[in-house]
Amino acid sequence: MSLNTALGRHGPAVDAGRALDPEAITAPGRRMAYHADLGRSLAHLRGREGDATRELLLAETIAPQRLRLDPLVRDCVIHLLGRPTPSHTRRDLRGLAHRVGILT
């Protein structure tokens, strides 16, 4: 999944991610990376912005310090801020943007 996300193959990345059980990943950093990568791929699929935001927020709960310093996550949040989203998703996304240092 991570490789597909890095290569911009977002549909296949999401498909691969759904086939995995993130609860089986015992290392918190790897579990955070799973949710962050899934969120980054979902962000590029039309209509999946809410799902992307939820995955990024879940990744943040697992390893907040790591997620907040990730430049790829930061770029993803900027991308999501430019997309139309429902008000509740927008609120959560703006909070995340603040925590990753995009909004002050």
PDB file of C-alpha atoms in Angstrom:
ATOM      1  CA  MET A   1       0.000   0.000   0.000  1.00  0.00           C
ATOM      2  CA  SER A   2       2.774   2.445   0.897  1.00  0.00           C
ATOM      3  CA  LEU A   3       4.514   1.922  -2.431  1.00  0.00           C
ATOM      4  CA  ASN A   4       1.310   2.508  -4.391  1.00  0.00           C
ATOM      5  CA  THR A   5       0.666   5.675  -2.385  1.00  0.00           C
ATOM      6  CA  ALA A   6       4.199   6.925  -3.062  1.00  0.00           C
ATOM      7  CA  LEU A   7       3.824   6.179  -6.776  1.00  0.00           C
ATOM      8  CA  GLY A   8       0.488   7.986  -7.014  1.00  0.00           C
ATOM      9  CA  ARG A   9      -1.520   4.807  -7.636  1.00  0.00           C
ATOM     10  CA  HIS A  10      -4.196   5.838  -5.189  1.00  0.00           C
ATOM     11  CA  GLY A  11      -6.985   3.456  -6.210  1.00  0.00           C
ATOM     12  CA  PRO A  12      -4.790   0.359  -5.945  1.00  0.00           C
ATOM     13  CA  ALA A  13      -3.337   1.684  -2.673  1.00  0.00           C
ATOM     14  CA  VAL A  14      -6.800   1.961  -1.140  1.00  0.00           C
ATOM     15  CA  ASP A  15      -7.711  -1.506  -2.409  1.00  0.00           C
ATOM     16  CA  ALA A  16      -4.532  -2.960  -0.916  1.00  0.00           C
ATOM     17  CA  GLY A  17      -5.108  -1.111   2.347  1.00  0.00           C
ATOM     18  CA  ARG A  18      -8.601  -2.465   2.740  1.00  0.00           C
ATOM     19  CA  ALA A  19      -7.249  -5.995   2.404  1.00  0.00           C
ATOM     20  CA  LEU A  20      -5.006  -5.484   5.453  1.00  0.00           C
ATOM     21  CA  ASP A  21      -5.921  -5.634   9.134  1.00  0.00           C
ATOM     22  CA  PRO A  22      -4.293  -2.601  10.783  1.00  0.00           C
ATOM     23  CA  GLU A  23      -4.962  -4.030  14.248  1.00  0.00           C
ATOM     24  CA  ALA A  24      -2.494  -6.816  13.439  1.00  0.00           C
ATOM     25  CA  ILE A  25       0.263  -4.205  13.154  1.00  0.00           C
ATOM     26  CA  THR A  26       1.743  -4.101  16.646  1.00  0.00           C
ATOM     27  CA  ALA A  27       4.291  -1.306  16.148  1.00  0.00           C
ATOM     28  CA  PRO A  28       2.517   2.038  16.695  1.00  0.00           C
ATOM     29  CA  GLY A  29       4.722   3.827  14.160  1.00  0.00           C
ATOM     30  CA  ARG A  30       3.866   1.332  11.427  1.00  0.00           C
ATOM     31  CA  ARG A  31       0.160   1.402  12.319  1.00  0.00           C
ATOM     32  CA  MET A  32       0.251   5.209  12.150  1.00  0.00           C
ATOM     33  CA  ALA A  33       1.991   4.984   8.751  1.00  0.00           C
ATOM     34  CA  TYR A  34      -0.724   2.610   7.510  1.00  0.00           C
ATOM     35  CA  HIS A  35      -3.499   5.070   8.372  1.00  0.00           C
ATOM     36  CA  ALA A  36      -1.508   8.066   7.106  1.00  0.00           C
ATOM     37  CA  ASP A  37      -0.782   6.353   3.769  1.00  0.00           C
ATOM     38  CA  LEU A  38      -4.382   5.259   3.418  1.00  0.00           C
ATOM     39  CA  GLY A  39      -5.543   8.796   4.202  1.00  0.00           C
ATOM     40  CA  ARG A  40      -3.107  10.258   1.690  1.00  0.00           C
ATOM     41  CA  SER A  41      -4.424   7.964  -1.046  1.00  0.00           C
ATOM     42  CA  LEU A  42      -8.071   8.543  -0.155  1.00  0.00           C
ATOM     43  CA  ALA A  43      -7.460  12.295  -0.378  1.00  0.00           C
ATOM     44  CA  HIS A  44      -6.865  11.908  -4.115  1.00  0.00           C
ATOM     45  CA  LEU A  45     -10.087  10.034  -4.815  1.00  0.00           C
ATOM     46  CA  ARG A  46     -13.128  12.150  -5.591  1.00  0.00           C
ATOM     47  CA  GLY A  47     -15.720  12.075  -2.828  1.00  0.00           C
ATOM     48  CA  ARG A  48     -13.402  10.380  -0.309  1.00  0.00           C
ATOM     49  CA  GLU A  49     -12.155  13.540   1.446  1.00  0.00           C
ATOM     50  CA  GLY A  50     -14.083  12.715   4.617  1.00  0.00           C
ATOM     51  CA  ASP A  51     -12.611   9.217   4.714  1.00  0.00           C
ATOM     52  CA  ALA A  52      -9.140  10.664   4.137  1.00  0.00           C
ATOM     53  CA  THR A  53      -9.568  13.106   7.009  1.00  0.00           C
ATOM     54  CA  ARG A  54     -10.774  10.335   9.333  1.00  0.00           C
ATOM     55  CA  GLU A  55      -7.749   8.172   8.489  1.00  0.00           C
ATOM     56  CA  LEU A  56      -5.344  11.046   9.104  1.00  0.00           C
ATOM     57  CA  LEU A  57      -7.009  11.838  12.427  1.00  0.00           C
ATOM     58  CA  LEU A  58      -6.805   8.177  13.419  1.00  0.00           C
ATOM     59  CA  ALA A  59      -3.105   8.163  12.520  1.00  0.00           C
ATOM     60  CA  GLU A  60      -2.686  11.239  14.704  1.00  0.00           C
ATOM     61  CA  THR A  61      -4.218   9.481  17.715  1.00  0.00           C
ATOM     62  CA  ILE A  62      -1.728   6.615  17.325  1.00  0.00           C
ATOM     63  CA  ALA A  63       1.489   8.632  16.944  1.00  0.00           C
ATOM     64  CA  PRO A  64       0.770  12.362  17.016  1.00  0.00           C
ATOM     65  CA  GLN A  65       4.370  13.543  17.106  1.00  0.00           C
ATOM     66  CA  ARG A  66       5.294  11.483  14.071  1.00  0.00           C
ATOM     67  CA  LEU A  67       2.256  12.464  12.022  1.00  0.00           C
ATOM     68  CA  ARG A  68       2.597  16.165  12.780  1.00  0.00           C
ATOM     69  CA  LEU A  69       6.193  16.242  11.520  1.00  0.00           C
ATOM     70  CA  ASP A  70       5.538  14.322   8.295  1.00  0.00           C
ATOM     71  CA  PRO A  71       5.897  16.646   5.267  1.00  0.00           C
ATOM     72  CA  LEU A  72       3.844  14.300   3.077  1.00  0.00           C
ATOM     73  CA  VAL A  73       0.952  14.501   5.529  1.00  0.00           C
ATOM     74  CA  ARG A  74       1.328  18.269   5.600  1.00  0.00           C
ATOM     75  CA  ASP A  75       1.098  18.367   1.778  1.00  0.00           C
ATOM     76  CA  CYS A  76      -1.949  16.115   1.921  1.00  0.00           C
ATOM     77  CA  VAL A  77      -3.699  18.397   4.406  1.00  0.00           C
ATOM     78  CA  ILE A  78      -2.995  21.382   2.145  1.00  0.00           C
ATOM     79  CA  HIS A  79      -4.471  19.408  -0.757  1.00  0.00           C
ATOM     80  CA  LEU A  80      -7.566  18.520   1.259  1.00  0.00           C
ATOM     81  CA  LEU A  81      -8.077  22.128   2.337  1.00  0.00           C
ATOM     82  CA  GLY A  82      -8.432  23.018  -1.341  1.00  0.00           C
ATOM     83  CA  ARG A  83     -11.184  20.470  -1.907  1.00  0.00           C
ATOM     84  CA  PRO A  84     -14.875  20.907  -1.135  1.00  0.00           C
ATOM     85  CA  THR A  85     -15.798  19.110   2.086  1.00  0.00           C
ATOM     86  CA  PRO A  86     -18.818  19.031   4.426  1.00  0.00           C
ATOM     87  CA  SER A  87     -18.664  21.492   7.317  1.00  0.00           C
ATOM     88  CA  HIS A  88     -17.912  18.842   9.968  1.00  0.00           C
ATOM     89  CA  THR A  89     -15.044  17.457   7.878  1.00  0.00           C
ATOM     90  CA  ARG A  90     -13.778  20.978   7.208  1.00  0.00           C
ATOM     91  CA  ARG A  91     -13.748  21.704  10.961  1.00  0.00           C
ATOM     92  CA  ASP A  92     -11.746  18.543  11.723  1.00  0.00           C
ATOM     93  CA  LEU A  93      -9.410  19.234   8.814  1.00  0.00           C
ATOM     94  CA  ARG A  94      -8.737  22.802   9.937  1.00  0.00           C
ATOM     95  CA  GLY A  95      -7.893  21.524  13.425  1.00  0.00           C
ATOM     96  CA  LEU A  96      -5.444  19.044  11.938  1.00  0.00           C
ATOM     97  CA  ALA A  97      -4.007  21.780   9.704  1.00  0.00           C
ATOM     98  CA  HIS A  98      -3.373  23.884  12.790  1.00  0.00           C
ATOM     99  CA  ARG A  99      -1.640  21.020  14.595  1.00  0.00           C
ATOM    100  CA  VAL A 100       0.655  20.202  11.646  1.00  0.00           C
ATOM    101  CA  GLY A 101       1.639  23.851  11.392  1.00  0.00           C
ATOM    102  CA  ILE A 102      -0.219  24.932   8.262  1.00  0.00           C
ATOM    103  CA  LEU A 103      -2.633  27.289   9.987  1.00  0.00           C
ATOM    104  CA  THR A 104      -1.608  29.420  12.910  1.00  0.00           C
TER     105      THR A 104
END
